[in-house]
JSON list of C-alpha atoms and ligand atoms in Angstrom, two decimals:
[
{"chain": "A", "resi": 19, "resn": "MET", "atom": "CA", "xyz": [115.80, 82.75, -58.41]},
{"chain": "A", "resi": 20, "resn": "THR", "atom": "CA", "xyz": [115.86, 82.91, -54.61]},
{"chain": "A", "resi": 21, "resn": "LEU", "atom": "CA", "xyz": [112.13, 83.60, -54.57]},
{"chain": "A", "resi": 22, "resn": "HIS", "atom": "CA", "xyz": [111.49, 80.72, -56.92]},
{"chain": "A", "resi": 23, "resn": "ARG", "atom": "CA", "xyz": [113.53, 78.31, -54.77]},
{"chain": "A", "resi": 24, "resn": "GLY", "atom": "CA", "xyz": [111.72, 79.55, -51.65]},
{"chain": "A", "resi": 25, "resn": "ILE", "atom": "CA", "xyz": [108.35, 78.72, -53.12]},
{"chain": "A", "resi": 26, "resn": "THR", "atom": "CA", "xyz": [109.55, 75.30, -54.24]},
{"chain": "A", "resi": 27, "resn": "MET", "atom": "CA", "xyz": [110.85, 74.49, -50.76]},
{"chain": "A", "resi": 28, "resn": "LYS", "atom": "CA", "xyz": [107.55, 75.60, -49.22]},
{"chain": "A", "resi": 29, "resn": "ARG", "atom": "CA", "xyz": [105.63, 73.45, -51.66]},
{"chain": "A", "resi": 30, "resn": "LEU", "atom": "CA", "xyz": [107.95, 70.53, -51.02]},
{"chain": "A", "resi": 31, "resn": "SER", "atom": "CA", "xyz": [107.60, 70.71, -47.24]},
{"chain": "A", "resi": 32, "resn": "PHE", "atom": "CA", "xyz": [103.82, 71.04, -47.60]},
{"chain": "A", "resi": 33, "resn": "LEU", "atom": "CA", "xyz": [103.78, 68.00, -49.84]},
{"chain": "A", "resi": 34, "resn": "LEU", "atom": "CA", "xyz": [105.90, 66.03, -47.35]},
{"chain": "A", "resi": 35, "resn": "LEU", "atom": "CA", "xyz": [103.61, 67.08, -44.51]},
{"chain": "A", "resi": 36, "resn": "VAL", "atom": "CA", "xyz": [100.53, 65.92, -46.43]},
{"chain": "A", "resi": 37, "resn": "LEU", "atom": "CA", "xyz": [102.21, 62.67, -47.39]},
{"chain": "A", "resi": 38, "resn": "PHE", "atom": "CA", "xyz": [103.38, 61.78, -43.89]},
{"chain": "A", "resi": 39, "resn": "MET", "atom": "CA", "xyz": [100.38, 63.09, -41.92]},
{"chain": "A", "resi": 40, "resn": "PRO", "atom": "CA", "xyz": [98.50, 59.77, -42.08]},
{"chain": "A", "resi": 41, "resn": "LEU", "atom": "CA", "xyz": [101.57, 57.97, -40.73]},
{"chain": "A", "resi": 42, "resn": "LEU", "atom": "CA", "xyz": [101.84, 60.08, -37.57]},
{"chain": "A", "resi": 43, "resn": "PRO", "atom": "CA", "xyz": [99.14, 58.37, -35.47]},
{"chain": "A", "resi": 44, "resn": "SER", "atom": "CA", "xyz": [100.49, 54.91, -36.30]},
{"chain": "A", "resi": 45, "resn": "LEU", "atom": "CA", "xyz": [104.00, 56.04, -35.39]},
{"chain": "A", "resi": 46, "resn": "CYS", "atom": "CA", "xyz": [102.76, 57.29, -32.02]},
{"chain": "A", "resi": 47, "resn": "LEU", "atom": "CA", "xyz": [100.73, 54.13, -31.42]},
{"chain": "A", "resi": 48, "resn": "SER", "atom": "CA", "xyz": [103.62, 51.88, -32.27]},
{"chain": "A", "resi": 49, "resn": "GLU", "atom": "CA", "xyz": [105.77, 53.68, -29.69]},
{"chain": "A", "resi": 50, "resn": "GLU", "atom": "CA", "xyz": [103.31, 52.84, -26.91]},
{"chain": "A", "resi": 51, "resn": "GLY", "atom": "CA", "xyz": [104.25, 49.62, -25.12]},
{"chain": "A", "resi": 52, "resn": "LYS", "atom": "CA", "xyz": [107.59, 49.37, -26.92]},
{"chain": "A", "resi": 53, "resn": "ALA", "atom": "CA", "xyz": [109.71, 50.28, -23.91]},
{"chain": "A", "resi": 54, "resn": "PRO", "atom": "CA", "xyz": [110.81, 47.14, -22.06]},
{"chain": "A", "resi": 55, "resn": "PHE", "atom": "CA", "xyz": [109.04, 46.46, -18.78]},
{"chain": "A", "resi": 56, "resn": "ALA", "atom": "CA", "xyz": [111.33, 45.22, -16.04]},
{"chain": "A", "resi": 57, "resn": "ALA", "atom": "CA", "xyz": [109.36, 43.48, -13.30]},
{"chain": "A", "resi": 58, "resn": "ALA", "atom": "CA", "xyz": [110.34, 44.24, -9.71]},
{"chain": "A", "resi": 59, "resn": "ILE", "atom": "CA", "xyz": [109.95, 41.66, -6.97]},
{"chain": "A", "resi": 60, "resn": "GLY", "atom": "CA", "xyz": [107.11, 42.83, -4.73]},
{"chain": "A", "resi": 61, "resn": "PRO", "atom": "CA", "xyz": [106.77, 42.44, -0.93]},
{"chain": "A", "resi": 62, "resn": "ASP", "atom": "CA", "xyz": [104.85, 39.21, -1.64]},
{"chain": "A", "resi": 63, "resn": "GLY", "atom": "CA", "xyz": [107.96, 37.79, -3.35]},
{"chain": "A", "resi": 64, "resn": "LEU", "atom": "CA", "xyz": [106.24, 37.80, -6.76]},
{"chain": "A", "resi": 65, "resn": "GLN", "atom": "CA", "xyz": [107.27, 39.58, -9.92]},
{"chain": "A", "resi": 66, "resn": "HIS", "atom": "CA", "xyz": [104.10, 41.28, -11.08]},
{"chain": "A", "resi": 67, "resn": "VAL", "atom": "CA", "xyz": [103.63, 41.56, -14.81]},
{"chain": "A", "resi": 68, "resn": "GLU", "atom": "CA", "xyz": [100.53, 42.71, -16.67]},
{"chain": "A", "resi": 69, "resn": "VAL", "atom": "CA", "xyz": [100.17, 42.16, -20.39]},
{"chain": "A", "resi": 70, "resn": "ALA", "atom": "CA", "xyz": [97.30, 43.41, -22.53]},
{"chain": "A", "resi": 71, "resn": "GLY", "atom": "CA", "xyz": [96.68, 41.98, -25.97]},
{"chain": "A", "resi": 72, "resn": "GLY", "atom": "CA", "xyz": [94.68, 43.67, -28.71]},
{"chain": "A", "resi": 73, "resn": "SER", "atom": "CA", "xyz": [94.45, 43.94, -32.46]},
{"chain": "A", "resi": 74, "resn": "TYR", "atom": "CA", "xyz": [97.37, 43.47, -33.17]},
{"chain": "A", "resi": 75, "resn": "TYR", "atom": "CA", "xyz": [99.79, 44.08, -30.35]},
{"chain": "A", "resi": 76, "resn": "PHE", "atom": "CA", "xyz": [100.92, 43.08, -26.89]},
{"chain": "A", "resi": 77, "resn": "LYS", "atom": "CA", "xyz": [101.55, 45.80, -24.31]},
{"chain": "A", "resi": 78, "resn": "PRO", "atom": "CA", "xyz": [104.26, 45.69, -23.14]},
{"chain": "A", "resi": 79, "resn": "GLU", "atom": "CA", "xyz": [105.88, 43.60, -25.82]},
{"chain": "A", "resi": 80, "resn": "ARG", "atom": "CA", "xyz": [109.25, 43.37, -24.07]},
{"chain": "A", "resi": 81, "resn": "ILE", "atom": "CA", "xyz": [109.33, 42.03, -20.52]},
{"chain": "A", "resi": 82, "resn": "ILE", "atom": "CA", "xyz": [112.30, 41.43, -18.27]},
{"chain": "A", "resi": 83, "resn": "VAL", "atom": "CA", "xyz": [112.03, 39.05, -15.30]},
{"chain": "A", "resi": 84, "resn": "ARG", "atom": "CA", "xyz": [114.49, 37.38, -12.93]},
{"chain": "A", "resi": 85, "resn": "VAL", "atom": "CA", "xyz": [115.35, 33.73, -13.21]},
{"chain": "A", "resi": 86, "resn": "ASN", "atom": "CA", "xyz": [114.14, 31.33, -10.47]},
{"chain": "A", "resi": 87, "resn": "ALA", "atom": "CA", "xyz": [111.78, 33.89, -8.96]},
{"chain": "A", "resi": 88, "resn": "PRO", "atom": "CA", "xyz": [107.99, 33.41, -9.20]},
{"chain": "A", "resi": 89, "resn": "VAL", "atom": "CA", "xyz": [106.08, 35.51, -11.73]},
{"chain": "A", "resi": 90, "resn": "GLU", "atom": "CA", "xyz": [102.46, 36.56, -11.43]},
{"chain": "A", "resi": 91, "resn": "LEU", "atom": "CA", "xyz": [101.29, 37.26, -14.98]},
{"chain": "A", "resi": 92, "resn": "LYS", "atom": "CA", "xyz": [97.98, 39.03, -15.53]},
{"chain": "A", "resi": 93, "resn": "LEU", "atom": "CA", "xyz": [96.70, 38.69, -19.08]},
{"chain": "A", "resi": 94, "resn": "ARG", "atom": "CA", "xyz": [93.86, 40.66, -20.59]},
{"chain": "A", "resi": 95, "resn": "ASN", "atom": "CA", "xyz": [92.23, 41.13, -24.00]},
{"chain": "A", "resi": 96, "resn": "GLU", "atom": "CA", "xyz": [91.70, 44.81, -24.84]},
{"chain": "A", "resi": 97, "resn": "SER", "atom": "CA", "xyz": [89.76, 43.94, -27.98]},
{"chain": "A", "resi": 98, "resn": "SER", "atom": "CA", "xyz": [86.12, 43.14, -27.25]},
{"chain": "A", "resi": 99, "resn": "VAL", "atom": "CA", "xyz": [85.43, 41.50, -30.61]},
{"chain": "A", "resi": 100, "resn": "THR", "atom": "CA", "xyz": [88.62, 39.79, -31.78]},
{"chain": "A", "resi": 101, "resn": "PRO", "atom": "CA", "xyz": [89.77, 36.69, -29.90]},
{"chain": "A", "resi": 102, "resn": "HIS", "atom": "CA", "xyz": [93.45, 36.60, -28.99]},
{"chain": "A", "resi": 103, "resn": "ASP", "atom": "CA", "xyz": [95.64, 34.24, -27.08]},
{"chain": "A", "resi": 104, "resn": "PHE", "atom": "CA", "xyz": [98.99, 34.20, -25.34]},
{"chain": "A", "resi": 105, "resn": "ILE", "atom": "CA", "xyz": [101.40, 31.42, -26.16]},
{"chain": "A", "resi": 106, "resn": "LEU", "atom": "CA", "xyz": [104.77, 31.03, -24.48]},
{"chain": "A", "resi": 107, "resn": "LYS", "atom": "CA", "xyz": [106.60, 27.80, -25.14]},
{"chain": "A", "resi": 108, "resn": "ALA", "atom": "CA", "xyz": [109.99, 27.59, -23.47]},
{"chain": "A", "resi": 109, "resn": "PRO", "atom": "CA", "xyz": [110.48, 23.96, -22.42]},
{"chain": "A", "resi": 110, "resn": "GLU", "atom": "CA", "xyz": [114.13, 24.62, -21.57]},
{"chain": "A", "resi": 111, "resn": "ALA", "atom": "CA", "xyz": [112.91, 27.11, -18.95]},
{"chain": "A", "resi": 112, "resn": "GLY", "atom": "CA", "xyz": [110.11, 24.81, -17.76]},
{"chain": "A", "resi": 113, "resn": "ILE", "atom": "CA", "xyz": [107.32, 26.82, -19.43]},
{"chain": "A", "resi": 114, "resn": "ASP", "atom": "CA", "xyz": [104.44, 25.75, -21.65]},
{"chain": "A", "resi": 115, "resn": "ILE", "atom": "CA", "xyz": [101.65, 28.35, -21.64]},
{"chain": "A", "resi": 116, "resn": "SER", "atom": "CA", "xyz": [98.75, 28.65, -24.06]},
{"chain": "A", "resi": 117, "resn": "VAL", "atom": "CA", "xyz": [95.72, 30.64, -22.89]},
{"chain": "A", "resi": 118, "resn": "THR", "atom": "CA", "xyz": [92.87, 32.56, -24.48]},
{"chain": "A", "resi": 119, "resn": "LEU", "atom": "CA", "xyz": [92.81, 36.20, -23.41]},
{"chain": "A", "resi": 120, "resn": "ARG", "atom": "CA", "xyz": [89.58, 37.50, -21.89]},
{"chain": "A", "resi": 121, "resn": "GLY", "atom": "CA", "xyz": [88.24, 40.92, -20.95]},
{"chain": "A", "resi": 122, "resn": "GLU", "atom": "CA", "xyz": [88.60, 39.91, -17.31]},
{"chain": "A", "resi": 123, "resn": "PRO", "atom": "CA", "xyz": [92.23, 39.27, -16.33]},
{"chain": "A", "resi": 124, "resn": "THR", "atom": "CA", "xyz": [93.54, 35.71, -16.41]},
{"chain": "A", "resi": 125, "resn": "VAL", "atom": "CA", "xyz": [96.21, 35.29, -13.73]},
{"chain": "A", "resi": 126, "resn": "LEU", "atom": "CA", "xyz": [99.04, 32.80, -14.18]},
{"chain": "A", "resi": 127, "resn": "TYR", "atom": "CA", "xyz": [101.84, 31.87, -11.79]},
{"chain": "A", "resi": 128, "resn": "PHE", "atom": "CA", "xyz": [105.10, 30.40, -13.02]},
{"chain": "A", "resi": 129, "resn": "THR", "atom": "CA", "xyz": [108.86, 30.51, -12.54]},
{"chain": "A", "resi": 130, "resn": "MET", "atom": "CA", "xyz": [111.36, 30.78, -15.38]},
{"chain": "A", "resi": 131, "resn": "LYS", "atom": "CA", "xyz": [114.12, 28.26, -14.64]},
{"chain": "A", "resi": 132, "resn": "LYS", "atom": "CA", "xyz": [116.69, 29.37, -17.22]},
{"chain": "A", "resi": 133, "resn": "THR", "atom": "CA", "xyz": [118.05, 32.70, -18.41]},
{"chain": "A", "resi": 134, "resn": "GLY", "atom": "CA", "xyz": [117.55, 33.67, -22.03]},
{"chain": "A", "resi": 135, "resn": "VAL", "atom": "CA", "xyz": [115.17, 35.47, -24.36]},
{"chain": "A", "resi": 136, "resn": "TYR", "atom": "CA", "xyz": [111.87, 33.71, -25.00]},
{"chain": "A", "resi": 137, "resn": "THR", "atom": "CA", "xyz": [109.21, 34.65, -27.54]},
{"chain": "A", "resi": 138, "resn": "PHE", "atom": "CA", "xyz": [105.50, 34.82, -26.82]},
{"chain": "A", "resi": 139, "resn": "TYR", "atom": "CA", "xyz": [102.83, 35.34, -29.46]},
{"chain": "A", "resi": 140, "resn": "CYS", "atom": "CA", "xyz": [99.20, 35.05, -30.45]},
{"chain": "A", "resi": 141, "resn": "GLY", "atom": "CA", "xyz": [98.43, 31.93, -32.46]},
{"chain": "A", "resi": 142, "resn": "ARG", "atom": "CA", "xyz": [95.21, 33.19, -34.05]},
{"chain": "A", "resi": 143, "resn": "ARG", "atom": "CA", "xyz": [94.60, 33.61, -37.72]},
{"chain": "A", "resi": 144, "resn": "PHE", "atom": "CA", "xyz": [91.38, 34.49, -39.55]},
{"chain": "A", "resi": 145, "resn": "LEU", "atom": "CA", "xyz": [90.80, 32.46, -42.71]},
{"chain": "A", "resi": 146, "resn": "PHE", "atom": "CA", "xyz": [93.49, 33.18, -45.27]},
{"chain": "A", "resi": 147, "resn": "PHE", "atom": "CA", "xyz": [94.57, 36.49, -43.69]},
{"chain": "A", "resi": 148, "resn": "LYS", "atom": "CA", "xyz": [97.98, 37.06, -42.13]},
{"chain": "A", "resi": 149, "resn": "SER", "atom": "CA", "xyz": [98.35, 35.49, -38.70]},
{"chain": "A", "resi": 150, "resn": "HIS", "atom": "CA", "xyz": [98.07, 37.78, -35.69]},
{"chain": "A", "resi": 151, "resn": "ARG", "atom": "CA", "xyz": [101.69, 36.97, -34.98]},
{"chain": "A", "resi": 152, "resn": "ASN", "atom": "CA", "xyz": [102.71, 38.27, -38.40]},
{"chain": "A", "resi": 153, "resn": "ARG", "atom": "CA", "xyz": [100.62, 41.37, -37.81]},
{"chain": "A", "resi": 154, "resn": "GLY", "atom": "CA", "xyz": [102.63, 42.22, -34.70]},
{"chain": "A", "resi": 155, "resn": "MET", "atom": "CA", "xyz": [101.27, 40.05, -31.89]},
{"chain": "A", "resi": 156, "resn": "GLU", "atom": "CA", "xyz": [104.66, 38.88, -30.75]},
{"chain": "A", "resi": 157, "resn": "GLY", "atom": "CA", "xyz": [106.88, 39.85, -27.87]},
{"chain": "A", "resi": 158, "resn": "THR", "atom": "CA", "xyz": [109.77, 38.66, -25.73]},
{"chain": "A", "resi": 159, "resn": "ILE", "atom": "CA", "xyz": [110.41, 37.75, -22.13]},
{"chain": "A", "resi": 160, "resn": "GLU", "atom": "CA", "xyz": [114.02, 38.22, -21.21]},
{"chain": "A", "resi": 161, "resn": "VAL", "atom": "CA", "xyz": [115.02, 36.16, -18.20]},
{"chain": "A", "resi": 162, "resn": "VAL", "atom": "CA", "xyz": [118.04, 37.55, -16.36]},
{"chain": "A", "resi": 163, "resn": "GLU", "atom": "CA", "xyz": [120.12, 36.63, -13.28]},
{"chain": "B", "resi": 58, "resn": "CU", "atom": "CU1", "xyz": [95.56, 37.69, -31.68]}
]
């Protein structure tokens, strides 16, 4: 009885391992860039933030900046074949950004005028497929005092 149960447990854990093995890399990948990035104000008075977009993510996808302090945002496309863009519309904070990401960094300067949590995303979509935003190309900028 004990022996029989032992074998069953072994088989079960092997089965679970086989079943979940393909999920492991995606779990690890999804962890990367998930931790919020809090920008520090540099000696130049700017909050330096770098965001890379790819298929289908933004890294980091959570950014924290200070209100009423200038931000230098460097944007880059990590995917050489798929076009992506960065859209951040926050009129209440004085922001209306829509740029196409390139392999070479695009540098933007702006100041968030109001605290809050603002969403940025990629507006691309290929034919009838799910939009890049729905595939995960979405993130937030939290503006704090
Ligand atoms: Cu995209």
